[in-house]
Coordinates of C-alpha atoms in Angstrom, one line a residue:
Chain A
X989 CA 30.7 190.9 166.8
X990 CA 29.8 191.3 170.2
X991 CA 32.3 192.0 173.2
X992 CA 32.3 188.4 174.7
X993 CA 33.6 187.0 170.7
X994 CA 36.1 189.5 170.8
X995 CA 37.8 189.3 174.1
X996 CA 37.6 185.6 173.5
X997 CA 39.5 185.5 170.2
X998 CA 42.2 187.9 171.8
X999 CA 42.9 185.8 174.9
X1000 CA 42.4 181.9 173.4
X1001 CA 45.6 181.5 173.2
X1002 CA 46.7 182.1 176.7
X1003 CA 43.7 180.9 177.9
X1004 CA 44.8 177.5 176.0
X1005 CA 48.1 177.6 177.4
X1006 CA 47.1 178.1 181.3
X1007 CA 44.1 175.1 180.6
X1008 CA 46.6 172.5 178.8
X1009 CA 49.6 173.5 182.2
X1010 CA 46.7 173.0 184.4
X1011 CA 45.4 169.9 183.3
X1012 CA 48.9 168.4 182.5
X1013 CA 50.2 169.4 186.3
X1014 CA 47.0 167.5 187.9
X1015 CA 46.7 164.6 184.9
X1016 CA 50.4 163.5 185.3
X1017 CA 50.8 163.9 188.9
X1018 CA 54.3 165.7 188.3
X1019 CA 55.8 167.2 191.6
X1020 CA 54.6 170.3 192.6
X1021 CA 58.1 170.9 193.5
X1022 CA 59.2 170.5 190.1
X1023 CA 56.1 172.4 187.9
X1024 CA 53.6 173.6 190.2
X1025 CA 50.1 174.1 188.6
X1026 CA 48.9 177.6 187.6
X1027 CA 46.0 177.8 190.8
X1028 CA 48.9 176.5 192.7
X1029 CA 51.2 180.0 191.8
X1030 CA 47.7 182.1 191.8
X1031 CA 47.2 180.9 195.7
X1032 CA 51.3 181.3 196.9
X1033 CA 50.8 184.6 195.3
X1034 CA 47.4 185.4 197.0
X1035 CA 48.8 183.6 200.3
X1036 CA 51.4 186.1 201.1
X1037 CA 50.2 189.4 199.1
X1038 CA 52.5 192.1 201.2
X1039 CA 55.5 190.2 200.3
X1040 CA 55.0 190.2 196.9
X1041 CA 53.9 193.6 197.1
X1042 CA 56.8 194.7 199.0
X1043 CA 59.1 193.1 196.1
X1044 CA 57.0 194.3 193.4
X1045 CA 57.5 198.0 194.8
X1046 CA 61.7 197.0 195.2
X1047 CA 62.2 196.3 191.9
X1048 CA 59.6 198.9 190.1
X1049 CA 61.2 201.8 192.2
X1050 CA 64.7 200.2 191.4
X1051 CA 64.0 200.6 187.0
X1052 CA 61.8 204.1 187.7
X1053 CA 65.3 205.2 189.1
X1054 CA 67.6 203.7 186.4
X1055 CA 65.4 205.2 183.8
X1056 CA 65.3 208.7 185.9
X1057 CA 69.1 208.0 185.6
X1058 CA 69.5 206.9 182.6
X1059 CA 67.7 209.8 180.6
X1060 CA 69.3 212.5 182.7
X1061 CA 72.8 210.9 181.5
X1062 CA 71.6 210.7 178.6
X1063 CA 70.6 213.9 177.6
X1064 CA 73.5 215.2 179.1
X1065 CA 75.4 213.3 176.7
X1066 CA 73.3 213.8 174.0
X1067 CA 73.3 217.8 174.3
X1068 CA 77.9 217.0 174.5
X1069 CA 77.8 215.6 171.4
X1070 CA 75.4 217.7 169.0
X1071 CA 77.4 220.6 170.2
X1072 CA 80.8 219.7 170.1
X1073 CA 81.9 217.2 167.2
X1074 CA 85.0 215.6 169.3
X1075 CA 82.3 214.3 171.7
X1076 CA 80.0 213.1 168.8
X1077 CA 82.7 211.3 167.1
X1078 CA 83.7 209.6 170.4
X1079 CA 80.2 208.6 171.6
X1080 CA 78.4 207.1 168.1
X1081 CA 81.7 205.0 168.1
X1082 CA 80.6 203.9 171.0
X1083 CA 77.0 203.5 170.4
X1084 CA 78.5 201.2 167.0
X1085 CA 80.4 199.2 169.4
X1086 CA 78.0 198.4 171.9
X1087 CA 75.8 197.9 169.2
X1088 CA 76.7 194.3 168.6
X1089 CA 77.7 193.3 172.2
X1090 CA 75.6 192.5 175.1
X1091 CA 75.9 194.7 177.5
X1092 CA 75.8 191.6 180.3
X1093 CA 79.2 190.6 179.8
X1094 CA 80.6 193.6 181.7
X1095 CA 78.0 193.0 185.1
X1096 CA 80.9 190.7 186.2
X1097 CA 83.2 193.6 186.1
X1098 CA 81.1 195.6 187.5
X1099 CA 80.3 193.6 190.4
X1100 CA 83.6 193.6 191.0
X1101 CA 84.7 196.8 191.0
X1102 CA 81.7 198.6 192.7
X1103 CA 81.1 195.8 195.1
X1104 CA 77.3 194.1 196.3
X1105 CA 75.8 197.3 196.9
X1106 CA 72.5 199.2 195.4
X1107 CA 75.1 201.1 193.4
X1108 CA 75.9 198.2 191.8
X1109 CA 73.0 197.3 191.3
X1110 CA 71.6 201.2 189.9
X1111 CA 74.7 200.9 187.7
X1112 CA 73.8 197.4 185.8
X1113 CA 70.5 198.6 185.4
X1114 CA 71.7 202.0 184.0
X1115 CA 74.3 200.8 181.5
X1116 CA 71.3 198.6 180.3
X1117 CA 69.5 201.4 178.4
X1118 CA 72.0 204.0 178.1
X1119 CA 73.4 203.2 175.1
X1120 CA 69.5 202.7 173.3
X1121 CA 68.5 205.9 175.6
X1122 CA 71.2 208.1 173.9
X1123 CA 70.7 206.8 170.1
X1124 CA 67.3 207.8 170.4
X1125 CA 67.9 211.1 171.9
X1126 CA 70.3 211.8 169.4
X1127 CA 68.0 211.4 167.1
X1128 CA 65.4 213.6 168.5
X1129 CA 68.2 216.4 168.7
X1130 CA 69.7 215.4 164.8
X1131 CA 66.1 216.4 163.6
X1132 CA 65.1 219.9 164.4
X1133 CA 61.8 221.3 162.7
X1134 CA 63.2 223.0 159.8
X1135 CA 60.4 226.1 160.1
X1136 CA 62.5 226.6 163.7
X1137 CA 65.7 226.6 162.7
X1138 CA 65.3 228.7 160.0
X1139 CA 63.7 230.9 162.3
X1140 CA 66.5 231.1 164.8
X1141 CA 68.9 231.8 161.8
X1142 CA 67.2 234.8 161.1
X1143 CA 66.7 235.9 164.4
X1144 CA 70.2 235.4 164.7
X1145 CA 69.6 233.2 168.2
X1146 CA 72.8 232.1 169.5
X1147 CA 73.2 228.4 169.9
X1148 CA 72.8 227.7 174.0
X1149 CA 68.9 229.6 173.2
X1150 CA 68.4 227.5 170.2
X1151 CA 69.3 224.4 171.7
X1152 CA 66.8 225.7 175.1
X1153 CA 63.7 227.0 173.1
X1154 CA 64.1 224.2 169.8
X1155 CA 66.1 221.6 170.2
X1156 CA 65.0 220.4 173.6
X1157 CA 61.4 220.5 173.2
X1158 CA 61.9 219.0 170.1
X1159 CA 63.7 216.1 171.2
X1160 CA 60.5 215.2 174.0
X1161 CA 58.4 212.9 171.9
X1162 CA 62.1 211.1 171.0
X1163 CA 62.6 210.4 174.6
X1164 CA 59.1 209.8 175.7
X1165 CA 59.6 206.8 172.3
X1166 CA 62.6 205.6 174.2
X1167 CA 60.8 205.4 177.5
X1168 CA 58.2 203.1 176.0
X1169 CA 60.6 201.1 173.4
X1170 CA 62.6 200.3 176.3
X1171 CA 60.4 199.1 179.0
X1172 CA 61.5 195.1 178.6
X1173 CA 65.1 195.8 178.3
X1174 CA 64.8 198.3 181.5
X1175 CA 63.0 195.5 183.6
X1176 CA 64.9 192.9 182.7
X1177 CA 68.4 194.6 183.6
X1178 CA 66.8 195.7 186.8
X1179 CA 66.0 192.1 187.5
X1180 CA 69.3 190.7 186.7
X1181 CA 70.9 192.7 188.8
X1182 CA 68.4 191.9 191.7
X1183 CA 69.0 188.4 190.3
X1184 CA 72.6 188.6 191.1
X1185 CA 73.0 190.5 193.5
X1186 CA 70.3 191.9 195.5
X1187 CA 68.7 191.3 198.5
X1188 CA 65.1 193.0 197.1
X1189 CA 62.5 192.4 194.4
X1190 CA 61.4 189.9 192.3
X1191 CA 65.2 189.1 190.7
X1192 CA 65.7 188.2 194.0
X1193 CA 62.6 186.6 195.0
X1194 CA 63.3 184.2 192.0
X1195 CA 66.7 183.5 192.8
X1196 CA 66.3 182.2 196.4
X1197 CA 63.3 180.9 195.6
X1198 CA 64.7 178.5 193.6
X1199 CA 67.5 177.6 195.9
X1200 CA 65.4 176.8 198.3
X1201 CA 63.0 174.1 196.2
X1202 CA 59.9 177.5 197.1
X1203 CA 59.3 176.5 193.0
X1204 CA 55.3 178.1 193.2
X1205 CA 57.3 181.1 194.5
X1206 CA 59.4 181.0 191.8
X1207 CA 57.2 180.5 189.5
X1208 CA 55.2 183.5 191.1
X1209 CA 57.9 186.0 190.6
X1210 CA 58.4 185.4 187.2
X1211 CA 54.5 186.1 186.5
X1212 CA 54.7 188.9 188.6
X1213 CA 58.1 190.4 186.9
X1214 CA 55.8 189.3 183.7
X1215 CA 53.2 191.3 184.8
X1216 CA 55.4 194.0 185.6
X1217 CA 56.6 194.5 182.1
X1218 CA 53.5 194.6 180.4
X1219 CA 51.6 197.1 182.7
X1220 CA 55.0 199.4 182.5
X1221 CA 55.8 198.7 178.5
X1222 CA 51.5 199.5 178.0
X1223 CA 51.5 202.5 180.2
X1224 CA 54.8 203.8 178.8
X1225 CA 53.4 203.1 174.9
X1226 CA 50.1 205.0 176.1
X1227 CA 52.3 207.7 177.0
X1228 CA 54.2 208.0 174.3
X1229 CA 50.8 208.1 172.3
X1230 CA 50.0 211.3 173.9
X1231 CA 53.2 212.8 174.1
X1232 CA 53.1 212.0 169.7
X1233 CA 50.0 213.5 169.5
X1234 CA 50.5 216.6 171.7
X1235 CA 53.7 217.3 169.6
X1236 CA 52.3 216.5 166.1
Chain B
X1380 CA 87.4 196.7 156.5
X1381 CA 83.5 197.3 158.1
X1382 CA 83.1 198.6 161.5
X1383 CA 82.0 194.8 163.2
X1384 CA 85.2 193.7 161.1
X1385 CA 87.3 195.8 163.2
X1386 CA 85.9 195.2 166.5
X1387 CA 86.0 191.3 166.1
X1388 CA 89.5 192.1 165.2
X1389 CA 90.2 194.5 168.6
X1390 CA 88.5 192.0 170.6
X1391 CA 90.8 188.9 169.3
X1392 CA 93.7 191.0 169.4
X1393 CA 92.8 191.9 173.3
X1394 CA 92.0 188.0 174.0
X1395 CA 95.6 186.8 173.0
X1396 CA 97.5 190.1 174.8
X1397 CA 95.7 189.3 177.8
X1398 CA 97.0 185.9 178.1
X1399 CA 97.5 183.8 174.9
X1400 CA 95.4 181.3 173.7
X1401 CA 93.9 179.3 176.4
X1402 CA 92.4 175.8 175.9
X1403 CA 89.6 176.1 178.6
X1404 CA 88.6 179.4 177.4
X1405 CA 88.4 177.9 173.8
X1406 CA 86.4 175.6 175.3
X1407 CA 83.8 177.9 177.0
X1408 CA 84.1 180.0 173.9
X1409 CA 82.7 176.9 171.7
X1410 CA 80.1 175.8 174.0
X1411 CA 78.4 179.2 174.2
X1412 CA 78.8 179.6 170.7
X1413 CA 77.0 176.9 169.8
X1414 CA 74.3 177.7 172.5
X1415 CA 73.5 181.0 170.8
X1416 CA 73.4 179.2 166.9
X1417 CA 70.7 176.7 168.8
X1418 CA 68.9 179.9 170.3
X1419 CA 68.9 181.8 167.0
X1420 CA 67.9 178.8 165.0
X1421 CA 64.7 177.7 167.4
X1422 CA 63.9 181.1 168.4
X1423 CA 63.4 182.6 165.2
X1424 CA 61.7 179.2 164.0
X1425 CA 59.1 179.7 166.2
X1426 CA 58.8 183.0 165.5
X1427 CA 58.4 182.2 161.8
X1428 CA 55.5 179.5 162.9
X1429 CA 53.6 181.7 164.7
X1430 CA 53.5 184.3 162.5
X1431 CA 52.6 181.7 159.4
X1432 CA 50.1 180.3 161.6
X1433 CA 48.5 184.4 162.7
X1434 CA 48.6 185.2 159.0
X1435 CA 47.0 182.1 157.0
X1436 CA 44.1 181.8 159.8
X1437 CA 42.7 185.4 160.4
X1438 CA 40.6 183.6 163.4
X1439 CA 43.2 182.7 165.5
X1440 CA 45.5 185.9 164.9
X1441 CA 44.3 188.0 167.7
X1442 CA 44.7 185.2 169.7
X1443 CA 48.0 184.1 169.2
X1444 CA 49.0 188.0 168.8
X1445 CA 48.3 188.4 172.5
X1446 CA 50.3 185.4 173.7
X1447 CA 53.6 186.4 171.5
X1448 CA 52.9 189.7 172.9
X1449 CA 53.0 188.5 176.4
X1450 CA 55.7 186.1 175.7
X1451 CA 58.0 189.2 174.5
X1452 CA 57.7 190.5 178.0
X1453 CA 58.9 187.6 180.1
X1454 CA 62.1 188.3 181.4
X1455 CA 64.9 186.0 180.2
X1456 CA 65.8 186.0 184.1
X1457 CA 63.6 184.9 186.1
X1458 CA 62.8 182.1 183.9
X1459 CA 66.1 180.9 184.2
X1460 CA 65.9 179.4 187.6
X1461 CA 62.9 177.3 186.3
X1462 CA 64.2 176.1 183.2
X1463 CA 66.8 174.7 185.4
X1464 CA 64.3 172.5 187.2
X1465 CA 62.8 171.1 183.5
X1466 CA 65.8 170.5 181.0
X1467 CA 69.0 169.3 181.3
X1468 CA 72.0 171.4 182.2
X1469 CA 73.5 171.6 178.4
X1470 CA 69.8 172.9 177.0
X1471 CA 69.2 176.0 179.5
X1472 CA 71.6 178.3 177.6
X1473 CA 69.9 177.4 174.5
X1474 CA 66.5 177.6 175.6
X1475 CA 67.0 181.1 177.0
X1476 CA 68.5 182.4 174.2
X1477 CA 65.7 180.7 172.0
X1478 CA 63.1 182.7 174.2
X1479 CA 65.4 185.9 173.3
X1480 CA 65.5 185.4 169.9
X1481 CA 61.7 184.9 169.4
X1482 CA 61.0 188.5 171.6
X1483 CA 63.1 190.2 169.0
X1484 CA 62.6 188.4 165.4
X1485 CA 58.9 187.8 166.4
X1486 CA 58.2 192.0 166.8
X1487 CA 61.1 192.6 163.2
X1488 CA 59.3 190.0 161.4
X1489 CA 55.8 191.1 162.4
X1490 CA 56.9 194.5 161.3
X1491 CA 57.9 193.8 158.0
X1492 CA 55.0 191.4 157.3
X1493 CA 52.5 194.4 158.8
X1494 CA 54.3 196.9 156.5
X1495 CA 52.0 197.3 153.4
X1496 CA 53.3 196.6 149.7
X1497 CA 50.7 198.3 148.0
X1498 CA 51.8 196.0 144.5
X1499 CA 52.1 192.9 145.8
X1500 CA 48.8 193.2 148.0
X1501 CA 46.8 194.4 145.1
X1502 CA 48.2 191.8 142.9
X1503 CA 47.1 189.4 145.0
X1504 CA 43.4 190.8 145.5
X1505 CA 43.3 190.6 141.4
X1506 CA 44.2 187.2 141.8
X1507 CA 41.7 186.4 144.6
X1508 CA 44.8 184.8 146.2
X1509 CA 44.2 183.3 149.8
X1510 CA 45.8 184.4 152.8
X1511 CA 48.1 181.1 152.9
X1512 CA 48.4 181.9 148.7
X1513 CA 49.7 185.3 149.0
X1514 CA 52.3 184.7 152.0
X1515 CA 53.2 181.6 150.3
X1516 CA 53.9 182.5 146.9
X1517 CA 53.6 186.4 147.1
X1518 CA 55.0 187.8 150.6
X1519 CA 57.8 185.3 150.9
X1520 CA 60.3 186.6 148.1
X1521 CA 60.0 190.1 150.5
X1522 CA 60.9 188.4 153.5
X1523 CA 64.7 187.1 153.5
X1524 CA 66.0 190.7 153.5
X1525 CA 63.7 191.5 157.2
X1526 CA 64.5 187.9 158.0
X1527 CA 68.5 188.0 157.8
X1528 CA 68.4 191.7 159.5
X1529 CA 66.0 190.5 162.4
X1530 CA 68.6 187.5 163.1
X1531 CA 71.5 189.7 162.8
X1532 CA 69.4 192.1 165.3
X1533 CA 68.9 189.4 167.7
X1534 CA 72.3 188.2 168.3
X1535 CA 73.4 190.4 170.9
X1536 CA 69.8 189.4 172.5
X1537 CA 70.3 185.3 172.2
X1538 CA 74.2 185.7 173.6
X1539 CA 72.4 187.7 176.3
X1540 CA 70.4 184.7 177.2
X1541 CA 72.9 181.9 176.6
X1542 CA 75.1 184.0 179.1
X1543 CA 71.8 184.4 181.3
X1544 CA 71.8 180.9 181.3
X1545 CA 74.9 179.9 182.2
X1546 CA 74.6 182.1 185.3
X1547 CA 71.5 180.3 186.3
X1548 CA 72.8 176.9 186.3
X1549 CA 75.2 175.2 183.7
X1550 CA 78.1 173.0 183.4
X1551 CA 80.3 174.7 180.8
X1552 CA 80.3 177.9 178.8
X1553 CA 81.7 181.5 178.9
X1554 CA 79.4 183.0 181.5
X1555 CA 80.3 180.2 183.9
X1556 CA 83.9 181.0 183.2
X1557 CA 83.1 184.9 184.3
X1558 CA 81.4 183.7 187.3
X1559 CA 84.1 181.7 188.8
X1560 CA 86.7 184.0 188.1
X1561 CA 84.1 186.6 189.9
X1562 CA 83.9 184.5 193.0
X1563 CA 87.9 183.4 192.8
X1564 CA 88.9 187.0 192.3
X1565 CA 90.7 186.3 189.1
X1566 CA 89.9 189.5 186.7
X1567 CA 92.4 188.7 183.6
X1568 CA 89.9 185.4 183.1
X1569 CA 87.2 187.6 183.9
X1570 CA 88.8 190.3 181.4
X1571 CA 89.4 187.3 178.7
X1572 CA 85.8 186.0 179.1
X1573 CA 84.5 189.2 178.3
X1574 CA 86.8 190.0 175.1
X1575 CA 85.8 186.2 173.8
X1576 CA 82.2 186.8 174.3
X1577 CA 82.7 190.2 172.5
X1578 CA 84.6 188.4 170.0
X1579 CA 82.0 186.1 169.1
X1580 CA 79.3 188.9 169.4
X1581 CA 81.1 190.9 166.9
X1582 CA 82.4 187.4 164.6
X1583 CA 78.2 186.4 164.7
X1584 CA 77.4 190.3 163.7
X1585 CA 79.7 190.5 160.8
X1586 CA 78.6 187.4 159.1
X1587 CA 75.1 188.5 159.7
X1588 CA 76.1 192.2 158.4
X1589 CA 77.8 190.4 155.0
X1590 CA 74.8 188.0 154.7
X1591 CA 72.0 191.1 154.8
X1592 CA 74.3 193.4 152.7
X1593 CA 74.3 190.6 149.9
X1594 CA 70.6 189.5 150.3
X1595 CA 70.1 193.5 149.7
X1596 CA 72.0 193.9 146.7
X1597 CA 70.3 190.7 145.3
X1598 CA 66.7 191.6 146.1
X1599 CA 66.3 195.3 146.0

């Protein structure tokens, strides 16, 4: 099969989709204000490139630093609760909890009690992947390599240097996983919270967009924020590939 | 009693200490209730088309691989403020918690489907069964186990998006509820809105739970 067949069986299908928006946008004369056409978003986008850019940056600096946050937390709490069983008890009944709730329902509260500000905003984004962040992590510390452990027993390692020179390495290719499993659900926190309350990135950008009938800008910021995901969620997963391989 | 049991429990018992039953809450309560059923119900409907569609017609699977796959990355959020624009005020909710529900049942379902059963695959190469043949009458008995746990996985997701688009722009429903007791400074609405929405989190959960712990007593 050559290279042409293949890339054109992979992207048909959006291929297909942008063709049939285009042609329906232009056919049936619908407001550009309403649906703008797909050239229409590519030209806003490659009309005012820096300010994109500039939003872009906002929001991908705004989920590197939740996810920077979130792990350290994280780990933190994940080291509290495979060494002391009070802790353990406490935070898995949390992790059950949270579990079957969205996590959205307490931005409101949030808001409220930490105000408009980037904290705000750092904490939505943070309490987005916590809770994932730290089942993962416990399970990366729950599963020590057994070779190891039996090792330390019989070197009679006291716990604080089993948990530095086993269970922490152990647990990297666990965290790198969560890193790449949680992409989407990072991004799309960040955005909300740039959505309701920022004054930066693409959540933002979308929001006042709108407001202000800018639809192709709109429109634009959610392909971007699109665009966004995938390059993170594919970079992440090609990470985690050779974190998994490295550690195998 | 299982643990989703007890928190629907917690979270009712919280909702009517906080300030009894109130009529406009039960209100809110229903219509995003019902948003997030419509959300499940199309979501995971188009999940299941496109992946009938990807595995009867080996042709067109890459194809339509890469657009679910691109489709599972758009952020519920910004598409809010767009859906706004196109449907009616009452369909936002449900169309962003439709979009929610696909991302998350498409990628369970796929899974499962992608996970080999060396018997039933082999039994179907004996029988020189056709892709549509072996999903049909071989694959499909296997699937209402991954199918129940995928929608029982996706709830939180599709309440997430019905809530996502109430804030964007509706006339009724619990997330509007927490926004204007946001703006009015009223926090024991704010407080009830959150314990409903818990409430029917935790009510959709533990149906879902009882449903997949049947279905896996009857089929394994």
């Amino acid at each position: 099969m050559t290279l042409i067949k293949r890339i054109l069986l992979r992207v048909w299908g959006i291929a297909a989709c942008l063709l049939i928006w285009q042609i329906w946008t232009v056919e049936s004369g619908v407001n550009a204000l309403l649906v703008p056409s797909p050239t229409r978003i590519l030209a806003d986008i490659l009309d005012r490139p820096s300010f994109f850019l500039q939003h872009s940056a906002s929001t991908l600096g705004l989920c590197l630093a939740s996810y920077l946050t979130a792990a350290a937390i994280a780990t933190a709490l994940g080291i509290a609760s495979h060494l002391f069983r009070p802790a353990r008890i406490g935070i898995n009944l949390t992790i059950l909890a949270i579990t079957c709730v969205p996590i959205v329902i307490f931005i409101p509260q949030i808001i409220l009690t930490f105000g408009y500000g980037i904290e705000a905003q750092l904490i939505i984004s943070v309490l987005g992947i916590l809770i994932p962040f730290l089942s993962f992590i416990n399970a990366g510390l729950a599963k020590p390599s057994e070779g190891a452990s039996d090792l330390s027993k019989v070197l009679g390692t006291r716990q604080y240097e089993k948990l530095i020179y086993i269970d922490l390495p152990n647990m990297i290719p666990m965290l790198v996983s969560a890193c790449a499993r949680l992409a989407p659900v990072a991004m799309l926190m960040t955005l909300l919270s740039e959505f309701l309350i920022g004054v930066h990135g693409l959540g933002y950008v979308a929001r006042s967009a709108a407001a202000l009938y800018d639809t192709p800008g709109a429109f634009a910021a959610a392909v971007l924020a699109t665009s966004l995901t995938l390059c993170l969620r594919n970079t992440l997963n090609y990470l985690e590939y050779i974190t998994l391989n490295r550690f195998s | 009693m299982t643990r989703p049991a007890l928190l629907l429990l917690a979270c009712a018992c919280a909702v009517v200490l906080l300030h009894g039953l109130n009529p406009n809450l039960a209100h809110a309560a229903r219509a995003t209730a019902f948003l997030t059923l419509k959300g499940l119900f199309f979501g995971s409907l188009a999940a299941c088309m496109i992946i009938a569609a990807s595995r009867t017609h080996p042709l067109v699977r890459p194809g339509l691989e890469q657009l679910a796959d691109v489709v599972q990355a758009v952020p519920v959020v910004v598409i809010g403020p767009l859906i706004v624009l196109l449907l009616p005020l009452n369909a936002v909710g449900a169309a962003l918690a439709g979009l929610a529900t696909f991302q998350l049942a498409y990628a369970k379902l796929n899974s499962a489907l992608a996970t080999p059963q060396p018997r039933i695959d082999d039994y179907g190469q004996l029988l020189a069964a056709t892709p549509m043949q072996t999903l049909l009458w071989l694959r499909l008995g296997t699937l209402p186990v991954p199918f129940v746990s995928a929608l029982r996985a996706a709830i939180p997701a599709a309440l997430t998006g019905a809530i996502i688009g109430e804030w964007s722009g509706a006339d009724r429903g619990l997330g509007l509820l927490m926004i204007t007791a946001l703006q009015n400074h009223q926090p024991t609405l704010l407080w009830q809105s959150v314990f409903t929405t818990a409430f029917i989190a935790a009510g959709l959960y533990a149906i879902g739970h009882r449903v997949e712990h049947a279905l896996r007593k009857r089929f394994q």
